[in-house]
Structure formats: C-alpha cells, structure tokens
Short mmCIF file of C-alpha atoms and ligand atoms in Angstrom, two decimals:
data_model
loop_
_atom_site.label_atom_id
_atom_site.label_comp_id
_atom_site.label_asym_id
_atom_site.label_seq_id
_atom_site.Cartn_x
_atom_site.Cartn_y
_atom_site.Cartn_z
CA MET A 1 -18.81 27.59 -12.88
CA ILE A 2 -17.49 26.66 -9.46
CA GLN A 3 -14.40 24.46 -9.67
CA LEU A 4 -12.94 22.26 -6.96
CA ILE A 5 -10.20 23.56 -4.66
CA ARG A 6 -6.66 23.54 -6.04
CA GLY A 7 -4.82 20.37 -5.03
CA PHE A 8 -8.07 18.52 -4.40
CA LYS A 9 -9.60 16.06 -6.84
CA ASP A 10 -12.55 13.92 -7.70
CA ILE A 11 -12.20 10.17 -8.09
CA LEU A 12 -14.62 9.33 -10.84
CA PRO A 13 -16.30 6.09 -11.89
CA GLY A 14 -13.82 4.46 -14.23
CA GLU A 15 -10.99 5.32 -11.80
CA VAL A 16 -12.69 4.37 -8.57
CA GLU A 17 -12.77 0.66 -9.46
CA LEU A 18 -8.99 0.51 -9.14
CA TRP A 19 -9.17 2.25 -5.75
CA GLN A 20 -11.74 -0.30 -4.60
CA HIS A 21 -9.64 -3.19 -5.88
CA ILE A 22 -6.61 -1.90 -3.96
CA GLU A 23 -8.68 -1.42 -0.81
CA ARG A 24 -10.07 -4.94 -0.96
CA THR A 25 -6.64 -6.41 -1.56
CA ALA A 26 -5.14 -4.44 1.34
CA GLN A 27 -7.95 -5.47 3.67
CA ALA A 28 -7.44 -9.12 2.80
CA VAL A 29 -3.66 -8.99 3.27
CA PHE A 30 -3.92 -7.06 6.55
CA ALA A 31 -6.57 -9.44 7.88
CA ALA A 32 -4.21 -12.37 7.34
CA PHE A 33 -1.75 -10.66 9.70
CA GLY A 34 -4.37 -9.89 12.35
CA TYR A 35 -4.91 -6.16 11.75
CA SER A 36 -8.34 -4.69 12.61
CA GLU A 37 -9.79 -1.63 10.98
CA ILE A 38 -10.02 1.54 13.03
CA ARG A 39 -11.71 4.74 11.83
CA VAL A 40 -10.64 7.99 13.40
CA PRO A 41 -12.01 11.51 12.73
CA ILE A 42 -10.56 13.67 9.97
CA MET A 43 -10.20 16.60 12.40
CA GLU A 44 -8.40 16.72 15.72
CA LYS A 45 -7.25 19.38 18.12
CA THR A 46 -4.25 21.11 16.56
CA GLU A 47 -2.23 20.34 19.66
CA LEU A 48 -2.36 16.60 18.93
CA PHE A 49 -0.48 17.00 15.65
CA ALA A 50 1.82 19.72 16.97
CA ARG A 51 2.94 17.43 19.79
CA GLY A 52 2.63 14.14 17.94
CA ILE A 53 4.34 15.04 14.68
CA GLY A 54 6.68 17.67 16.09
CA GLU A 55 6.73 21.47 15.95
CA ASP A 56 9.83 21.63 13.75
CA THR A 57 8.54 19.44 10.96
CA ASP A 58 7.47 20.62 7.51
CA ILE A 59 4.01 19.28 8.15
CA VAL A 60 3.39 21.25 11.32
CA GLU A 61 5.34 24.32 10.27
CA LYS A 62 3.78 24.93 6.90
CA GLU A 63 1.51 22.22 5.60
CA MET A 64 -1.41 21.87 8.01
CA TYR A 65 -4.93 23.13 7.40
CA THR A 66 -5.55 24.71 10.78
CA PHE A 67 -8.37 27.02 11.72
CA GLU A 68 -10.52 28.14 14.60
CA ASP A 69 -14.03 26.77 14.65
CA ARG A 70 -16.95 28.94 15.64
CA GLY A 71 -16.31 28.21 19.30
CA GLY A 72 -12.74 29.47 18.99
CA GLU A 73 -11.16 26.03 19.28
CA LYS A 74 -8.02 25.44 17.19
CA ILE A 75 -8.57 22.40 15.01
CA THR A 76 -6.66 20.80 12.14
CA LEU A 77 -7.57 18.60 9.21
CA ARG A 78 -5.44 15.53 9.78
CA PRO A 79 -2.18 15.47 7.81
CA GLU A 80 -1.59 11.81 8.74
CA ALA A 81 -3.30 9.10 10.76
CA THR A 82 -0.72 7.92 13.28
CA ALA A 83 -1.23 10.65 15.88
CA SER A 84 -5.00 10.09 15.86
CA ILE A 85 -4.65 6.33 16.21
CA VAL A 86 -2.25 6.79 19.11
CA ARG A 87 -4.73 9.19 20.70
CA ALA A 88 -7.53 6.64 20.28
CA TYR A 89 -5.34 3.86 21.72
CA ILE A 90 -4.68 5.94 24.81
CA GLN A 91 -8.12 7.55 25.15
CA HIS A 92 -9.99 4.22 25.04
CA LYS A 93 -7.39 2.57 27.28
CA MET A 94 -6.92 -0.10 24.67
CA HIS A 95 -3.60 -0.94 26.30
CA ALA A 96 -5.36 -2.05 29.49
CA ASP A 97 -6.54 -5.57 28.68
CA ASP A 98 -4.08 -6.26 25.85
CA PRO A 99 -1.33 -3.80 24.98
CA ILE A 100 -0.70 -5.62 21.71
CA ARG A 101 -2.99 -4.08 19.09
CA LYS A 102 -2.79 -4.02 15.31
CA PHE A 103 -4.77 -1.48 13.33
CA PHE A 104 -5.23 -0.31 9.80
CA THR A 105 -7.15 2.63 8.41
CA ILE A 106 -7.78 4.03 4.94
CA GLY A 107 -8.82 7.61 4.30
CA PRO A 108 -8.07 11.18 3.24
CA MET A 109 -5.24 13.30 4.64
CA PHE A 110 -4.70 17.01 4.13
CA ARG A 111 -1.45 18.91 3.60
CA ARG A 112 -1.08 22.29 1.99
CA GLU A 113 1.84 21.48 -0.28
CA ARG A 114 2.55 22.69 -3.80
CA PRO A 115 0.28 20.53 -5.95
CA GLN A 116 1.98 18.48 -8.67
CA LYS A 117 1.81 14.99 -10.05
CA GLY A 118 1.73 12.58 -7.12
CA ARG A 119 1.31 15.42 -4.63
CA TYR A 120 -2.08 16.72 -3.64
CA ARG A 121 -3.60 18.75 -0.83
CA GLN A 122 -6.21 16.13 -0.12
CA PHE A 123 -4.60 12.77 -0.67
CA TYR A 124 -5.28 9.30 0.64
CA GLN A 125 -3.30 6.94 2.77
CA ILE A 126 -3.54 3.28 3.63
CA ASP A 127 -2.12 3.19 7.10
CA ALA A 128 -1.20 0.41 9.53
CA GLU A 129 0.06 0.60 13.12
CA VAL A 130 1.08 -2.00 15.70
CA PHE A 131 1.34 -1.29 19.41
CA GLY A 132 3.01 -3.22 22.19
CA ILE A 133 5.67 -5.23 20.33
CA GLU A 134 9.32 -4.27 20.61
CA SER A 135 10.79 -7.15 18.63
CA PRO A 136 12.58 -6.36 15.36
CA TYR A 137 10.94 -9.46 13.90
CA LEU A 138 7.75 -7.43 13.83
CA ASP A 139 9.52 -4.69 11.86
CA ALA A 140 10.61 -7.29 9.31
CA GLN A 141 7.15 -8.83 9.22
CA MET A 142 5.54 -5.46 8.63
CA ILE A 143 7.83 -4.66 5.72
CA TYR A 144 7.15 -8.17 4.39
CA MET A 145 3.40 -7.47 4.63
CA LEU A 146 3.86 -4.33 2.52
CA HIS A 147 5.98 -6.26 0.05
CA LEU A 148 3.31 -8.96 -0.16
CA LEU A 149 0.60 -6.37 -0.75
CA PHE A 150 2.53 -4.77 -3.59
CA GLU A 151 3.21 -8.18 -5.06
CA ARG A 152 -0.49 -9.14 -4.84
CA LEU A 153 -1.37 -5.91 -6.57
CA GLY A 154 1.14 -6.62 -9.31
CA VAL A 155 3.29 -3.57 -8.60
CA SER A 156 6.70 -4.19 -10.06
CA HIS A 157 9.97 -2.33 -9.55
CA THR A 158 9.67 -1.72 -5.83
CA GLN A 159 12.39 -1.90 -3.25
CA ALA A 160 12.37 -1.42 0.51
CA HIS A 161 14.87 1.16 1.75
CA VAL A 162 15.73 0.67 5.39
CA ASN A 163 17.73 2.56 7.96
CA SER A 164 17.96 2.87 11.71
CA LEU A 165 17.48 6.24 13.38
CA GLY A 166 18.89 5.05 16.70
CA CYS A 167 17.32 5.92 20.01
CA PRO A 168 17.61 8.66 22.65
CA VAL A 169 20.79 6.91 23.89
CA CYS A 170 22.78 6.91 20.66
CA ARG A 171 21.23 9.62 18.54
CA PRO A 172 22.81 12.57 20.40
CA ASN A 173 26.28 11.29 19.40
CA TYR A 174 25.22 11.10 15.80
CA ARG A 175 23.62 14.50 15.99
CA GLU A 176 26.94 16.01 17.02
CA ALA A 177 28.85 14.35 14.21
CA LEU A 178 26.20 15.50 11.73
CA LEU A 179 26.31 19.05 13.10
CA ALA A 180 30.06 19.15 12.58
CA LEU A 181 29.52 18.38 8.91
CA LEU A 182 26.61 20.80 8.56
CA ASP A 183 28.83 23.56 9.98
CA ARG A 184 31.30 22.91 7.20
CA VAL A 185 28.71 22.98 4.40
CA GLU A 186 26.41 25.63 5.84
CA GLU A 187 26.90 27.95 2.87
CA GLN A 188 25.37 25.43 0.48
CA LEU A 189 22.21 24.82 2.52
CA CYS A 190 18.80 26.22 1.62
CA PRO A 191 17.25 28.73 4.07
CA ASP A 192 14.97 26.01 5.51
CA CYS A 193 17.95 23.76 6.20
CA LYS A 194 19.92 26.58 7.79
CA ARG A 195 17.08 26.83 10.27
CA ARG A 196 16.69 23.05 10.60
CA LYS A 197 20.37 22.79 11.38
CA SER A 198 19.93 24.40 14.77
CA ARG A 199 16.52 22.97 15.61
CA ASN A 200 16.37 19.51 14.07
CA PRO A 201 19.54 18.70 12.09
CA LEU A 202 18.48 15.19 11.03
CA ARG A 203 15.77 16.76 8.94
CA VAL A 204 18.42 18.27 6.65
CA LEU A 205 19.02 14.74 5.34
CA ASP A 206 15.40 14.64 4.16
CA CYS A 207 15.55 17.93 2.22
CA LYS A 208 14.73 17.59 -1.46
CA VAL A 209 16.60 20.71 -2.63
CA PRO A 210 19.42 19.44 -4.91
CA THR A 211 22.13 21.66 -3.37
CA CYS A 212 21.23 20.31 0.09
CA ARG A 213 21.31 16.74 -1.17
CA GLN A 214 24.72 17.44 -2.64
CA ALA A 215 25.92 19.08 0.59
CA VAL A 216 25.11 16.04 2.73
CA THR A 217 26.67 13.37 0.51
CA GLU A 218 29.61 13.35 2.95
CA ALA A 219 27.39 13.17 6.02
CA PRO A 220 28.21 10.45 8.55
CA ALA A 221 25.84 7.47 8.62
CA ILE A 222 23.57 6.99 11.62
CA VAL A 223 24.16 3.24 11.49
CA ASP A 224 27.81 3.87 12.39
CA PHE A 225 26.72 5.44 15.68
CA LEU A 226 24.17 2.93 16.94
CA CYS A 227 24.32 1.72 20.53
CA GLY A 228 24.52 -2.03 21.11
CA GLN A 229 20.78 -2.52 21.43
CA CYS A 230 19.91 -0.48 18.37
CA GLN A 231 22.61 -2.29 16.42
CA SER A 232 21.26 -5.71 17.28
CA HIS A 233 17.70 -4.55 16.55
CA PHE A 234 18.85 -3.46 13.12
CA ASP A 235 20.78 -6.68 12.51
CA VAL A 236 17.75 -8.83 13.31
CA LEU A 237 15.62 -6.66 11.03
CA THR A 238 17.89 -6.99 8.02
CA ARG A 239 18.41 -10.72 8.66
CA GLY A 240 14.63 -11.11 8.93
CA LEU A 241 14.09 -9.35 5.61
CA THR A 242 16.60 -11.67 4.00
CA GLN A 243 14.89 -14.71 5.54
CA LEU A 244 11.54 -13.57 4.17
CA GLY A 245 12.94 -12.81 0.74
CA VAL A 246 12.14 -9.08 0.74
CA PRO A 247 14.39 -7.12 -1.62
CA PHE A 248 15.86 -4.24 0.36
CA ALA A 249 18.68 -1.72 0.40
CA LEU A 250 20.39 -0.06 3.31
CA ASP A 251 19.78 3.64 2.89
CA LYS A 252 21.94 5.48 5.39
CA ARG A 253 20.45 8.82 4.49
CA LEU A 254 16.86 7.77 4.97
CA VAL A 255 15.19 9.77 7.72
CA ARG A 256 11.53 10.46 8.03
CA GLY A 257 9.82 13.84 8.01
CA LEU A 258 8.17 13.26 11.36
CA ASP A 259 9.82 13.65 14.72
CA TYR A 260 8.57 10.61 16.52
CA TYR A 261 10.58 7.90 14.81
CA THR A 262 13.12 5.70 16.60
CA ARG A 263 15.22 2.82 15.31
CA THR A 264 13.70 1.31 12.17
CA ALA A 265 12.81 3.71 9.36
CA PHE A 266 11.77 2.47 5.93
CA GLU A 267 10.34 3.52 2.63
CA ILE A 268 9.08 1.58 -0.33
CA GLN A 269 10.42 3.26 -3.41
CA THR A 270 9.66 2.68 -7.03
CA THR A 271 11.23 3.83 -10.25
CA MET A 272 7.78 4.24 -11.79
CA LEU A 273 6.83 7.57 -10.20
CA GLY A 274 9.40 10.06 -11.41
CA ALA A 275 10.23 12.60 -8.74
CA GLN A 276 7.82 11.33 -6.09
CA SER A 277 9.56 7.97 -5.70
CA ALA A 278 8.26 7.00 -2.25
CA VAL A 279 5.02 5.07 -2.37
CA ALA A 280 5.04 4.15 1.31
CA GLY A 281 6.93 5.20 4.39
CA GLY A 282 7.05 4.13 7.96
CA GLY A 283 9.03 3.31 11.01
CA ARG A 284 9.17 2.62 14.66
CA TYR A 285 8.06 5.24 17.18
CA ASP A 286 8.69 3.76 20.58
CA GLY A 287 8.43 7.09 22.42
CA LEU A 288 5.21 8.51 21.00
CA VAL A 289 2.54 6.74 23.06
CA GLN A 290 4.17 7.84 26.28
CA SER A 291 4.80 11.39 25.07
CA LEU A 292 1.08 11.72 24.28
CA GLY A 293 0.13 10.64 27.79
CA GLY A 294 -0.10 6.86 27.54
CA PRO A 295 2.00 4.16 29.19
CA PRO A 296 5.44 3.42 27.68
CA THR A 297 4.52 1.37 24.60
CA PRO A 298 6.69 0.37 21.65
CA ALA A 299 5.00 0.92 18.31
CA ILE A 300 5.61 0.84 14.59
CA GLY A 301 3.58 1.82 11.55
CA PHE A 302 3.53 2.78 7.90
CA ALA A 303 1.48 4.81 5.48
CA ILE A 304 1.06 4.00 1.81
CA GLY A 305 0.46 6.92 -0.55
CA PHE A 306 -2.77 5.61 -2.03
CA ASP A 307 -2.85 8.14 -4.89
CA ARG A 308 0.68 7.22 -5.92
CA LEU A 309 -0.12 3.52 -5.77
CA VAL A 310 -3.10 4.12 -8.05
CA GLU A 311 -0.90 6.07 -10.46
CA ILE A 312 1.57 3.19 -10.67
CA LEU A 313 -1.11 0.57 -11.19
CA ALA A 314 -3.07 2.64 -13.68
CA GLN A 315 0.00 2.52 -15.94
CA GLU A 316 -0.23 -1.26 -16.01
CA GLN A 317 -3.80 -2.35 -15.47
CA SER A 318 -7.37 -1.27 -15.28
CA VAL A 319 -10.28 -2.69 -13.38
CA ALA A 320 -13.47 -2.93 -15.37
CA ALA A 321 -16.58 -1.12 -14.19
CA ALA A 322 -19.54 -3.30 -13.22
CA LYS A 323 -21.59 -4.45 -16.19
CA PRO A 324 -25.29 -5.30 -16.03
CA ALA A 325 -26.18 -8.98 -16.19
CA PHE A 326 -29.40 -8.09 -18.02
CA PHE A 327 -30.76 -5.21 -19.97
CA ILE A 328 -34.52 -5.22 -20.35
CA ALA A 329 -35.55 -3.69 -23.64
CA ALA A 330 -39.20 -2.89 -23.03
CA LEU A 331 -41.43 -1.56 -25.80
CA GLY A 332 -44.77 -0.03 -24.93
CA ASP A 333 -46.38 0.93 -21.64
CA ALA A 334 -47.46 -2.50 -20.45
CA ALA A 335 -44.02 -3.98 -21.03
CA ARG A 336 -42.29 -1.04 -19.34
CA GLN A 337 -44.46 -1.40 -16.24
CA ALA A 338 -43.72 -5.10 -16.03
CA ALA A 339 -40.01 -4.48 -16.60
CA PHE A 340 -39.99 -1.85 -13.88
CA GLN A 341 -41.15 -4.51 -11.39
CA TRP A 342 -38.79 -7.22 -12.68
CA CYS A 343 -35.86 -4.83 -12.32
CA ALA A 344 -36.70 -4.21 -8.68
CA GLN A 345 -37.10 -7.94 -7.97
CA LEU A 346 -33.88 -8.83 -9.78
CA ALA A 347 -31.90 -6.16 -7.94
CA ALA A 348 -33.35 -7.44 -4.66
CA ALA A 349 -32.05 -10.88 -5.64
CA GLY A 350 -28.60 -9.38 -6.19
CA ALA A 351 -28.57 -9.13 -9.99
CA TYR A 352 -27.54 -5.88 -11.63
CA VAL A 353 -30.15 -5.12 -14.28
CA GLU A 354 -30.76 -2.05 -16.40
CA MET A 355 -33.79 -1.03 -18.42
CA GLU A 356 -34.90 1.79 -20.65
CA HIS A 357 -37.38 4.06 -18.92
CA GLY A 358 -38.18 6.24 -21.90
CA ASP A 359 -40.05 5.50 -25.09
CA LYS A 360 -37.12 4.42 -27.29
CA SER A 361 -36.91 2.22 -30.38
CA LEU A 362 -35.62 -1.33 -30.07
CA LYS A 363 -32.55 -0.32 -32.06
CA ALA A 364 -31.73 2.51 -29.65
CA GLN A 365 -32.24 0.20 -26.68
CA MET A 366 -29.99 -2.50 -28.13
CA LYS A 367 -27.32 0.15 -28.69
CA ARG A 368 -27.50 1.23 -25.07
CA ALA A 369 -27.40 -2.38 -23.84
CA ASP A 370 -24.27 -2.90 -25.91
CA ARG A 371 -22.67 0.28 -24.56
CA LEU A 372 -23.32 -0.82 -20.98
CA GLY A 373 -21.83 -4.23 -21.75
CA ALA A 374 -24.95 -6.20 -20.74
CA ALA A 375 -24.51 -9.96 -20.99
CA TYR A 376 -28.17 -10.58 -21.93
CA VAL A 377 -30.98 -8.48 -23.29
CA LEU A 378 -34.57 -9.41 -22.53
CA ILE A 379 -36.81 -8.07 -25.31
CA VAL A 380 -40.43 -7.60 -24.45
CA GLY A 381 -43.19 -5.63 -26.20
CA ASP A 382 -46.98 -5.67 -26.35
CA SER A 383 -47.18 -8.86 -28.42
CA GLU A 384 -44.78 -10.70 -26.09
CA MET A 385 -46.81 -9.53 -23.11
CA ALA A 386 -49.95 -10.89 -24.76
CA ALA A 387 -48.28 -14.18 -25.67
CA GLY A 388 -46.79 -14.56 -22.20
CA LYS A 389 -43.20 -14.91 -23.37
CA ALA A 390 -40.20 -12.71 -24.05
CA MET A 391 -37.10 -13.02 -26.19
CA LEU A 392 -33.72 -13.47 -24.47
CA ARG A 393 -30.68 -12.50 -26.48
CA ASP A 394 -27.19 -13.60 -25.50
CA MET A 395 -25.08 -10.58 -26.45
CA ALA A 396 -21.90 -12.61 -26.83
CA THR A 397 -23.19 -15.41 -29.08
CA LYS A 398 -26.10 -13.39 -30.53
CA GLU A 399 -28.31 -16.44 -29.93
CA GLN A 400 -31.93 -15.78 -29.11
CA SER A 401 -34.31 -17.97 -27.17
CA GLU A 402 -37.83 -17.67 -25.88
CA LEU A 403 -38.51 -17.31 -22.20
CA ALA A 404 -41.94 -17.73 -20.60
CA LEU A 405 -42.97 -14.70 -18.55
CA GLU A 406 -44.25 -16.92 -15.80
CA GLY A 407 -41.55 -17.37 -13.21
CA LEU A 408 -39.34 -15.07 -15.30
CA VAL A 409 -37.45 -13.48 -12.43
CA GLU A 410 -36.63 -16.86 -10.85
CA LYS A 411 -35.38 -18.18 -14.19
CA MET A 412 -33.19 -15.14 -14.77
CA VAL A 413 -31.68 -15.39 -11.29
CA GLU A 414 -31.12 -19.12 -11.86
CA SER A 415 -29.36 -18.54 -15.16
CA LEU A 416 -27.07 -16.11 -13.36
CA SER A 417 -26.07 -18.47 -10.58
CA GLY A 418 -25.49 -21.11 -13.26
CA ARG A 419 -23.11 -18.76 -15.04
CA LYS A 420 -21.26 -17.92 -11.87
CA ALA A 421 -20.69 -21.60 -11.18
CA ASP A 422 -18.77 -22.19 -14.38
P1 LIG B 501 7.35 13.05 0.67
O1 LIG B 501 8.78 12.89 1.04
O2 LIG B 501 7.00 12.52 -0.69
O3 LIG B 501 6.83 14.45 0.93
P2 LIG B 501 6.43 12.31 3.23
O4 LIG B 501 7.66 11.83 3.93
O5 LIG B 501 5.93 13.67 3.51
O6 LIG B 501 6.57 12.09 1.67
P3 LIG B 501 4.76 10.52 4.71
O7 LIG B 501 4.30 11.51 5.68
O8 LIG B 501 5.72 9.50 5.12
O9 LIG B 501 5.27 11.26 3.41
O10 LIG B 501 3.49 9.79 4.04
C1 LIG B 501 3.56 8.46 3.53
C2 LIG B 501 3.26 8.43 2.05
O11 LIG B 501 2.15 9.25 1.74
C3 LIG B 501 4.37 8.96 1.19
O12 LIG B 501 5.33 7.98 0.95
C4 LIG B 501 3.64 9.35 -0.08
O13 LIG B 501 3.49 8.22 -0.92
C5 LIG B 501 2.29 9.77 0.42
N1 LIG B 501 2.17 11.23 0.43
C6 LIG B 501 2.70 12.12 1.30
N2 LIG B 501 2.33 13.37 1.00
C7 LIG B 501 1.54 13.29 -0.09
C8 LIG B 501 0.84 14.24 -0.89
N3 LIG B 501 0.85 15.54 -0.62
N4 LIG B 501 0.12 13.78 -1.96
C9 LIG B 501 0.08 12.47 -2.24
N5 LIG B 501 0.71 11.52 -1.53
C10 LIG B 501 1.44 11.92 -0.47
MG1 LIG B 502 6.11 15.52 2.57
#
C-alpha cells in the first residue's frame, strides 16, 4: 500500500470542518480591517526565497524543497508566503496607484524539517501583509487584529511577545555587543550557532538547543541599543497595545528566523502547545520591497501556524459535520425513481438531502438516516406512491405526519426556510 510522504498529512472530513470554521472567521476579521485576499503560486524561482528570506537562514540553508524542473530551472516549493506577495506587489506595480495595500492569503507551505507534533513538512499558514504604512500604530493594530481573531475563535491562554530588532542604523552597534558576548560563550554553542556567530549572530538568539539558550541568557537586549527613531516607534507600539487592551510581554530575546525583519518583531505564544509554543509570528520588514527590486516601501506582516491553531482548538471544541435536512427512505422501484428526482430538485434549491439508492429494508434505511443525523425522514413506498402521499417523520420528536406528494418539493423547501427563521 502506498502511504503519504513523511511529514505530510491528510485533513479528513471530521477535522476539516474546524479548518473551514477558522478560515471563515479569519476572513471576516480581516475584511473588517480592509485586507483583500491574494493567491500566489506554491512554487517560485529559488532565487526569490534565497534573496527574500536570506541565505543564512535555517529555511534557505536546510529546509527548502528545491529542485530543477525539466527545463533545468531551479524552483522551490514555497516555505512561506511573504516573499511571493512582495514579488506580486512589485511585479504588478501595485504600488503605482496606491502604495497602501493590505493582503491576506491562506495556503500550504513546505519546509523539510524533522516532523513532530506541531511541525510538518507541508503545513498551512494564514498570512497577512500590509504595504506602504510606516506608522507604529499599524503594528499595534495588526497585533490587535490577531488578538481579536484568537478571541473570536475562543483560543485562550495566548500572549503577544514583542521586541524591536532596530534598523540598519542601530543594529550594527547591537551586533557588536552581542558578538562580544558570543565570543565569551563560544564553547557552549552548538555547531550551527558557531557558524551563525560569524555570519548572522542575531540568529543565535533564536536557536532552540538548550545549551545555546542557556549561553545567551546574559546577552545584551536589542532594545537597549535602539536609535531615537526606533525607540519612539517601539514606544508608540507598546502604548498602542496597552490602549487597545492587548495582553503583551516585552521579549528582549525574540528575533525572527528570517533576515528581512526590522523594528517590530512579535509572536503569539500559547501554553497549550508544549514545545511548539509559537502559534503566529510576524514583524516589520521595511527593507524587503526595495531589496527585491521595488520602490522603498515600509511593510509588516504575520503568519499564523494554521495546523497549530487547529491543534489548540481541537482540544477545546469541535465543529459538527453537515447533517442532511431530509433523508428519503424509498421502498420499491417507483418510489426510488421519484426520490431520485426529488433529491436533485431539493439540492438545487439548496437543501442537503440524502436517500438510499439500494434495495434496503425500512429498518436499515431508518438506521442510516439516524447515523447521518437527518432532521426528517420522508418515507415513501409503492402504496404511498399510489395514494399520492408520503409519511414525514420528525427524527427529534418522533412525530409522523402525512404529506401530499403534489407540490412535495416546494413544501419541503418551505418547511426548511421556516425552521431557519426560528
Ligand atoms: P518555529 O520557531 O516554530 O520553527 P518559525 O519561526 O520557523 O517557527 P515562521 O516562519 O515565523 O515560523 O512561521 C510562522 C508560524 O508558522 C509559526 O509560528 C508556526 O506556528 C508555524 N510553523 C512554522 N513552521 C512550521 C512547521 N514546520 N509545521 C507547522 N507549523 C509551522
Ligand atoms: Mg522554523
């Protein structure tokens, strides 16, 4: 038997309802803040991610699914959505008539990591990006939007962790101070961090190896090195979060695994996920649009780990699968043929109806109707066909009533809209 690829998974009926519920909720919340959906391809030229995410990042160094297609072009399954959305923003000159654009997208991402709970090789993100606004009020609003979404979904125990990563003016000073510390603790660093130290020292702060975490407990805080502008950006952000009532914590060791971030960096963490505590991450990337060939454009975005969000919510709630409004229990050929047509007409009118296509006893059909959770069962056999009426059974009250076959479909549709009204 052929099994699916390690680290990949199926989302089956029974689970998918929760995914759909989350998607609908996210779409509604994002719409209220003016975000439009954008859909970008799941493959891009490798170069886009190498330049956009950064050569020295875990993602680009060891996690991407990259291959040559039959024409010899190097392509990559997207590990995240931001680089593609930036590419689309530039390629379609979306900055030309209005540089301010707000997007969201929902879809699969691919990273070849070690699979474990909350970590997959194909996983899903709910992603949002805003271009053209430099104000820290936007940063606060975006984190508020995430907070609101989690609240709407009923996710408890979340907290926003925020930090500032400074900018090209102040970060070099911090980098030097950090390097001085890393020199002192070099012995305790993992091989990856020894390498990161020379190429991208901030990334050491993001390492999950316990000895590295221990080694950097004494590291200086970036927020102590901010230039005046970055400092006031950060102050407005934290004040804004307080004004909007978003619970947050300053997390001076929070950096992000991608190179393009400037100033605001944030994560939404939860205590409900064990080791994989981050359910969303994001930040400002004011330099990325320009570095990918667009005009200088401030930008900020986040990505929610959809799979992790589902895991949290599945602990607390479930979303019921759709249940048929009617089950038609047809007995005999004539009744089955009639039922076959009613089913089509009812579905066309928007009612979900099931019937038995085989030659089954009434008892077996009632059992199936019950299993499917049908609200009503319409019982019709040869004698009912001859008499021109069927029996309608309310599965909740067990009451039965007669229904004339003439105008049956209209009556059933009517009874449905009546039920929806109350
Ligand atoms: P982590 O530190 O957990 O590896 P990350 O910094 O690599 O996360 P981002 O690139 O910021 O993650 O992606 C945003 C969110 O996507 C994360 O907070 C997480 O919830 C989710 N995510 C990232 N990688 C995976 C994965 N392999 N499987 C499932 N979800 C993931
Ligand atoms: Mg990662």
